XYZ file of N, CA and C in Angstrom:
516
model
N 0.842 -1.174 0.000
C 0.000 0.000 0.000
C 0.888 1.237 0.000
N 0.585 2.169 -0.872
C 1.349 3.408 -0.948
C 0.547 4.545 -0.336
N 1.245 5.398 0.381
C 0.595 6.584 0.955
C 0.840 7.751 0.010
N -0.196 8.503 -0.232
C -0.015 9.687 -1.084
C 0.172 10.902 -0.195
N 1.161 11.675 -0.529
C 1.456 12.891 0.223
C 0.907 14.076 -0.571
N 0.070 14.901 0.080
C -0.494 16.045 -0.637
C 0.610 17.006 -1.076
N 0.472 17.505 -2.282
C 1.445 18.457 -2.824
C 0.863 19.852 -2.676
N 1.632 20.704 -2.042
C 1.177 22.079 -1.838
C 1.666 22.937 -2.988
N 0.792 23.806 -3.455
C 1.161 24.750 -4.496
C 1.481 26.076 -3.837
N 2.693 26.560 -4.024
C 3.117 27.793 -3.386
C 2.961 28.967 -4.342
N 2.549 30.095 -3.796
C 2.343 31.323 -4.572
C 3.527 32.240 -4.310
N 4.141 32.789 -5.347
C 5.253 33.721 -5.133
C 4.787 34.943 -4.345
N 5.662 35.446 -3.487
C 5.298 36.559 -2.606
C 4.827 37.785 -3.384
N 5.365 37.979 -4.566
C 4.948 39.151 -5.364
C 3.515 39.028 -5.884
N 2.937 37.843 -5.814
C 1.547 37.640 -6.245
C 0.556 37.683 -5.088
N 1.033 37.991 -3.897
C 0.170 38.026 -2.725
C -0.194 39.468 -2.405
N -1.494 39.711 -2.242
C -1.973 41.030 -1.840
C -2.654 40.903 -0.487
N -2.410 41.870 0.398
C -2.994 41.855 1.729
C -3.950 43.029 1.853
N -5.155 42.748 2.342
C -6.157 43.777 2.544
C -6.536 43.809 4.018
N -6.728 44.977 4.553
C -7.172 45.116 5.929
C -8.696 45.059 5.939
N -9.235 44.241 6.836
C -10.682 44.094 6.939
C -11.065 44.175 8.406
N -12.061 44.951 8.717
C -12.543 45.051 10.084
C -13.592 43.968 10.309
N -13.464 43.275 11.425
C -14.367 42.177 11.742
C -14.950 42.416 13.132
N -16.253 42.209 13.262
C -16.883 42.266 14.577
C -16.758 40.884 15.206
N -16.332 40.867 16.469
C -16.149 39.601 17.171
C -17.142 39.542 18.316
N -17.887 38.425 18.376
C -18.840 38.208 19.440
C -18.685 36.793 19.959
N -18.986 36.591 21.229
C -18.973 35.251 21.806
C -20.323 34.977 22.458
N -20.727 33.721 22.389
C -21.931 33.281 23.094
C -21.475 32.474 24.291
N -22.240 32.513 25.339
C -21.900 31.778 26.538
C -22.557 30.406 26.520
N -21.990 29.484 27.284
C -22.531 28.137 27.431
C -24.010 28.215 27.825
N -24.820 27.362 27.251
C -26.266 27.286 27.482
C -27.055 28.410 26.834
N -26.441 29.207 25.988
C -27.154 30.307 25.350
C -26.920 30.248 23.849
N -27.921 30.605 23.095
C -27.713 30.770 21.666
C -28.310 32.079 21.180
N -28.838 32.854 22.110
C -29.447 34.121 21.725
C -28.689 35.330 22.270
N -27.891 35.128 23.315
C -27.160 36.242 23.912
C -25.704 36.224 23.440
N -25.372 37.188 22.598
C -24.018 37.303 22.069
C -23.359 38.529 22.679
N -22.103 38.382 23.094
C -21.368 39.450 23.754
C -20.270 39.971 22.824
N -20.271 41.264 22.570
C -19.267 41.875 21.697
C -17.911 41.894 22.388
N -16.866 41.652 21.599
C -15.495 41.633 22.114
C -14.628 42.595 21.318
N -13.511 42.942 21.920
C -12.503 43.740 21.240
C -11.158 43.041 21.384
N -10.306 43.209 20.391
C -8.974 42.635 20.454
C -8.125 43.546 21.320
N -7.582 43.003 22.407
C -6.753 43.781 23.331
C -5.284 43.716 22.949
N -4.834 42.559 22.520
C -3.419 42.410 22.180
C -3.243 41.165 21.321
N -2.272 41.234 20.434
C -1.871 40.098 19.615
C -0.384 39.890 19.878
N 0.045 38.651 19.932
C 1.444 38.357 20.223
C 2.369 39.083 19.256
N 3.430 39.644 19.793
C 4.446 40.304 18.973
C 5.331 39.283 18.265
N 5.337 38.070 18.768
C 6.152 36.998 18.208
C 5.384 36.332 17.068
N 5.910 36.393 15.863
C 5.206 35.822 14.706
C 5.090 34.302 14.775
N 5.842 33.657 15.666
C 5.750 32.203 15.838
C 4.688 31.802 16.846
N 4.033 32.792 17.459
C 3.020 32.513 18.484
C 1.686 33.074 18.000
N 0.806 32.183 17.532
C -0.503 32.564 17.009
C -1.487 32.670 18.164
N -1.404 33.808 18.887
C -2.199 33.969 20.090
C -2.604 35.431 20.231
N -3.853 35.641 20.601
C -4.351 36.989 20.838
C -5.229 36.999 22.070
N -5.490 38.190 22.557
C -6.290 38.358 23.768
C -7.524 39.189 23.434
N -8.704 38.626 23.740
C -9.973 39.322 23.540
C -10.519 39.749 24.888
N -11.271 40.843 24.887
C -11.948 41.287 26.101
C -13.361 41.701 25.725
N -14.306 41.385 26.609
C -15.677 41.828 26.369
C -15.693 43.354 26.340
N -16.473 43.927 25.441
C -16.568 45.380 25.309
C -17.058 46.016 26.612
N -17.901 45.300 27.345
C -18.435 45.833 28.609
C -17.396 45.825 29.726
N -16.315 45.072 29.542
C -15.248 44.922 30.548
C -15.765 44.278 31.829
N -16.882 43.557 31.747
C -17.468 42.898 32.915
C -17.741 41.436 32.589
N -17.408 40.563 33.527
C -17.721 39.148 33.365
C -19.213 38.956 33.612
N -19.934 38.347 32.667
C -21.370 38.107 32.872
C -21.616 37.287 34.136
N -22.713 37.570 34.819
C -23.030 36.890 36.075
C -23.234 35.390 35.902
N -23.598 34.966 34.694
C -23.825 33.541 34.461
C -22.521 32.756 34.348
N -21.383 33.428 34.254
C -20.089 32.747 34.176
C -19.659 32.369 35.588
N -19.555 31.079 35.836
C -19.210 30.605 37.180
C -17.871 29.876 37.217
N -17.400 29.377 36.095
C -16.132 28.644 36.055
C -15.111 29.450 35.265
N -14.070 29.878 35.940
C -13.025 30.678 35.316
C -11.703 29.947 35.471
N -10.935 29.863 34.384
C -9.639 29.199 34.413
C -8.650 30.091 35.147
N -8.018 29.544 36.170
C -7.012 30.291 36.913
C -5.681 30.217 36.173
N -5.128 31.373 35.851
C -3.838 31.399 35.185
C -2.695 31.184 36.174
N -3.020 31.118 37.473
C -1.998 30.821 38.475
C -1.587 29.348 38.427
N -2.403 28.527 37.777
C -2.199 27.085 37.797
C -1.782 26.529 36.428
N -1.348 27.390 35.503
C -0.986 26.889 34.182
C 0.364 26.181 34.220
N 0.590 25.342 33.240
C 1.902 24.707 33.078
C 2.753 25.690 32.275
N 3.662 26.369 32.970
C 4.487 27.358 32.269
C 5.866 26.814 31.901
N 6.109 25.532 32.230
C 7.343 24.874 31.828
C 6.973 23.792 30.821
N 6.935 24.159 29.554
C 6.489 23.217 28.533
C 7.459 22.053 28.345
N 8.672 22.154 28.869
C 9.618 21.030 28.800
C 9.127 19.855 29.645
N 8.207 20.125 30.584
C 7.665 19.053 31.420
C 6.564 18.263 30.707
N 6.126 18.729 29.552
C 5.078 18.046 28.789
C 5.725 16.997 27.888
N 5.290 15.753 28.013
C 5.935 14.663 27.284
C 4.918 13.859 26.482
N 5.370 13.285 25.370
C 4.481 12.413 24.593
C 3.895 11.315 25.468
N 2.610 11.048 25.260
C 1.901 10.031 26.020
C 1.080 10.587 27.168
N 1.399 11.808 27.620
C 0.606 12.411 28.693
C -0.784 12.770 28.169
N -1.767 12.627 29.035
C -3.158 12.910 28.681
C -3.352 14.396 28.382
N -4.208 14.685 27.418
C -4.573 16.050 27.071
C -6.072 16.085 26.785
N -6.749 17.095 27.299
C -8.203 17.221 27.148
C -8.515 18.620 26.628
N -9.252 18.701 25.532
C -9.652 19.995 24.983
C -11.121 20.244 25.307
N -11.402 21.457 25.720
C -12.763 21.875 26.019
C -13.110 22.960 25.011
N -14.154 22.745 24.216
C -14.450 23.771 23.237
C -15.638 23.475 22.362
N -15.623 24.110 21.228
C -16.742 24.069 20.289
C -16.231 23.771 18.883
N -15.687 22.559 18.639
C -15.238 22.233 17.295
C -16.381 22.375 16.304
N -16.104 22.954 15.196
C -17.068 23.267 14.142
C -18.064 24.319 14.604
N -17.714 25.032 15.660
C -18.536 26.148 16.112
C -19.967 25.743 16.381
N -20.895 26.520 15.868
C -22.325 26.321 16.132
C -22.856 25.020 15.540
N -22.194 24.465 14.523
C -22.701 23.250 13.886
C -22.845 22.099 14.872
N -21.867 21.926 15.764
C -21.930 20.838 16.736
C -22.361 21.297 18.117
N -22.139 22.560 18.439
C -22.429 23.055 19.788
C -23.918 23.279 20.030
N -24.661 23.547 18.984
C -26.082 23.860 19.116
C -26.880 22.621 19.484
N -27.599 22.684 20.609
C -28.476 21.591 21.035
C -29.870 22.166 21.269
N -30.827 21.315 21.623
C -32.186 21.787 21.907
C -32.233 22.714 23.108
N -31.243 22.624 23.990
C -31.231 23.477 25.185
C -30.117 24.530 25.140
N -29.701 24.899 23.942
C -28.708 25.964 23.791
C -27.352 25.435 23.378
N -26.350 26.293 23.471
C -24.998 25.946 23.091
C -24.357 25.120 24.203
N -23.768 23.993 23.849
C -23.146 23.109 24.832
C -21.683 22.870 24.464
N -20.834 23.008 25.460
C -19.409 22.760 25.285
C -19.173 21.258 25.136
N -18.076 20.904 24.457
C -17.756 19.505 24.253
C -16.344 19.219 24.756
N -16.146 17.994 25.254
C -14.842 17.568 25.752
C -14.258 16.545 24.791
N -12.973 16.702 24.490
C -12.283 15.770 23.609
C -10.994 15.322 24.277
N -10.807 14.000 24.366
C -9.619 13.426 24.995
C -8.589 13.046 23.951
N -7.345 13.105 24.359
C -6.247 12.674 23.517
C -4.988 12.629 24.350
N -3.867 12.711 23.671
C -2.600 12.737 24.386
C -1.580 13.556 23.617
N -0.581 14.001 24.348
C 0.503 14.746 23.724
C 1.246 13.784 22.812
N 1.502 14.221 21.574
C 2.127 13.360 20.585
C 3.600 13.663 20.364
N 3.991 14.894 20.662
C 5.348 15.329 20.343
C 5.768 16.383 21.351
N 7.035 16.412 21.699
C 7.533 17.411 22.636
C 7.337 18.820 22.087
N 7.216 19.770 22.980
C 7.062 21.173 22.606
C 8.327 21.686 21.934
N 8.138 22.592 20.972
C 9.290 23.264 20.359
C 9.540 24.626 21.017
N 8.858 24.867 22.137
C 8.988 26.138 22.843
C 7.852 27.093 22.544
N 7.165 26.881 21.421
C 6.026 27.720 21.048
C 4.739 26.920 20.932
N 4.837 25.744 20.360
C 3.634 24.929 20.157
C 3.896 23.504 20.585
N 2.781 22.790 20.786
C 2.857 21.379 21.135
C 1.837 20.633 20.280
N 2.180 19.416 19.899
C 1.300 18.590 19.071
C 0.598 17.573 19.956
N -0.691 17.334 19.665
C -1.463 16.345 20.413
C -2.441 15.648 19.495
N -2.971 14.526 19.999
C -3.860 13.680 19.190
C -5.329 13.915 19.519
N -5.672 15.092 19.957
C -7.070 15.402 20.277
C -7.817 15.669 18.976
N -8.995 15.071 18.842
C -9.836 15.336 17.683
C -10.230 16.804 17.690
N -10.023 17.473 16.579
C -10.353 18.896 16.488
C -10.714 19.226 15.053
N -11.573 20.203 14.888
C -11.970 20.646 13.557
C -11.995 22.166 13.541
N -12.320 22.717 12.392
C -12.437 24.165 12.282
C -13.450 24.665 13.311
N -13.136 25.774 13.935
C -14.013 26.327 14.963
C -13.493 26.097 16.368
N -12.470 25.256 16.512
C -11.930 24.956 17.834
C -10.727 25.831 18.188
N -10.343 26.726 17.309
C -9.226 27.612 17.629
C -9.561 28.421 18.875
N -8.590 28.527 19.763
C -8.790 29.254 21.007
C -9.288 28.395 22.147
N -9.578 27.131 21.871
C -10.066 26.233 22.921
C -8.923 25.879 23.874
N -9.205 25.853 25.185
C -8.161 25.476 26.137
C -7.896 23.973 26.113
N -6.632 23.625 26.348
C -6.224 22.226 26.440
C -5.623 22.025 27.836
N -6.141 21.035 28.557
C -5.739 20.779 29.935
C -5.023 19.442 30.057
N -4.249 19.290 31.137
C -3.697 17.982 31.456
C -4.687 17.261 32.374
N -4.338 16.072 32.831
C -5.262 15.279 33.655
C -5.493 15.872 35.035
N -4.683 16.856 35.437
C -4.867 17.521 36.735
C -5.669 18.816 36.604
N -6.147 19.112 35.389
C -6.935 20.322 35.177
C -6.089 21.569 35.000
N -4.792 21.403 34.754
C -3.927 22.554 34.525
C -3.908 22.878 33.032
N -3.982 24.155 32.705
C -3.937 24.585 31.308
C -2.551 24.335 30.745
N -2.483 23.615 29.618
C -1.188 23.347 29.002
C -1.027 24.052 27.658
N -2.146 24.380 26.994
C -2.043 24.992 25.672
C -3.371 25.628 25.268
N -3.308 26.385 24.180
C -4.495 26.956 23.546
C -4.488 26.453 22.105
N -5.529 25.725 21.728
C -5.620 25.122 20.399
C -5.563 26.185 19.305
N -4.776 25.922 18.249
C -4.719 26.909 17.171
C -4.669 26.339 15.767
N -4.303 25.079 15.592
C -4.114 24.605 14.228
C -4.221 23.091 14.165
N -4.448 22.604 12.962
C -4.472 21.170 12.729
C -4.103 20.876 11.294
N -4.005 19.618 10.987
C -3.707 19.183 9.622
C -5.013 18.656 9.040
N -5.543 19.347 8.034
C -6.841 18.983 7.463
C -6.873 17.575 6.881
N -5.785 17.153 6.265
C -5.788 15.865 5.572
C -5.728 14.674 6.528
N -5.317 14.915 7.780
C -5.159 13.821 8.735
C -5.809 14.213 10.054
N -6.796 13.458 10.499
C -7.443 13.737 11.783
C -6.523 13.307 12.906
N -6.470 14.097 13.963
C -5.694 13.721 15.131
C -4.306 14.324 15.182
N -3.952 15.168 14.231
C -2.688 15.907 14.322
C -3.072 17.368 14.474
N -3.021 17.836 15.713
C -3.438 19.199 16.026
C -2.406 19.854 16.935
N -2.440 21.180 16.987
C -1.411 21.922 17.690
C -2.011 22.984 18.592
N -1.302 23.249 19.681
C -1.686 24.319 20.589
C -0.475 25.165 20.932
N -0.712 26.445 21.159
C 0.327 27.339 21.666
C 0.498 27.011 23.141
N 1.732 26.742 23.570
C 1.945 26.352 24.970
C 1.552 27.495 25.902
N 1.037 27.118 27.065
C 0.415 28.061 27.995
C 1.356 29.142 28.504
N 2.665 28.908 28.513
C 3.583 29.920 29.035
C 3.481 31.238 28.274
N 3.018 31.208 27.041
C 2.894 32.430 26.238
C 1.694 33.282 26.647
N 0.743 32.700 27.358
C -0.430 33.456 27.793
C -0.018 34.565 28.757
N 0.879 34.258 29.673
C 1.310 35.264 30.655
C 1.996 36.450 30.006
N 2.642 36.245 28.837
C 3.305 37.376 28.183
C 2.291 38.343 27.571
N 1.058 37.882 27.359
C 0.025 38.772 26.846
C -0.635 39.509 27.982
């Protein structure tokens, strides 16, 4: 059996045009599909190798219905301690509203996997099932400590996904 490797077609840099576009960003809270909260971009990483940004609600107030908040005091900030085979759990909304929407509102989903490859200092690879719409989802270890923020995957192969290691969150 032969495996086919997808061939990427590269575009010369002189053929690339960049346009600035303003986008409105809103988030819905768990159990809701009618209440959307406007957000603003507070900061984007200065490091081009770190695909991470910080959003804040325009109201600057945490909604009263939010009861579970991730403590950044408990993150894994030493990514060298993360090893292949360790458990990893992603909490999020893969495919956005397509899968999150239920009869009783938007529901978060849990996906289990494990770390597949050591961190390169910026990102870590894991075998958690993920699809478009899961960017920004937190990834935890088995002790509930934040280890990464999901940002990318390989479309042609399910189970090869990447997160920005949690130590970069504190720099934002």
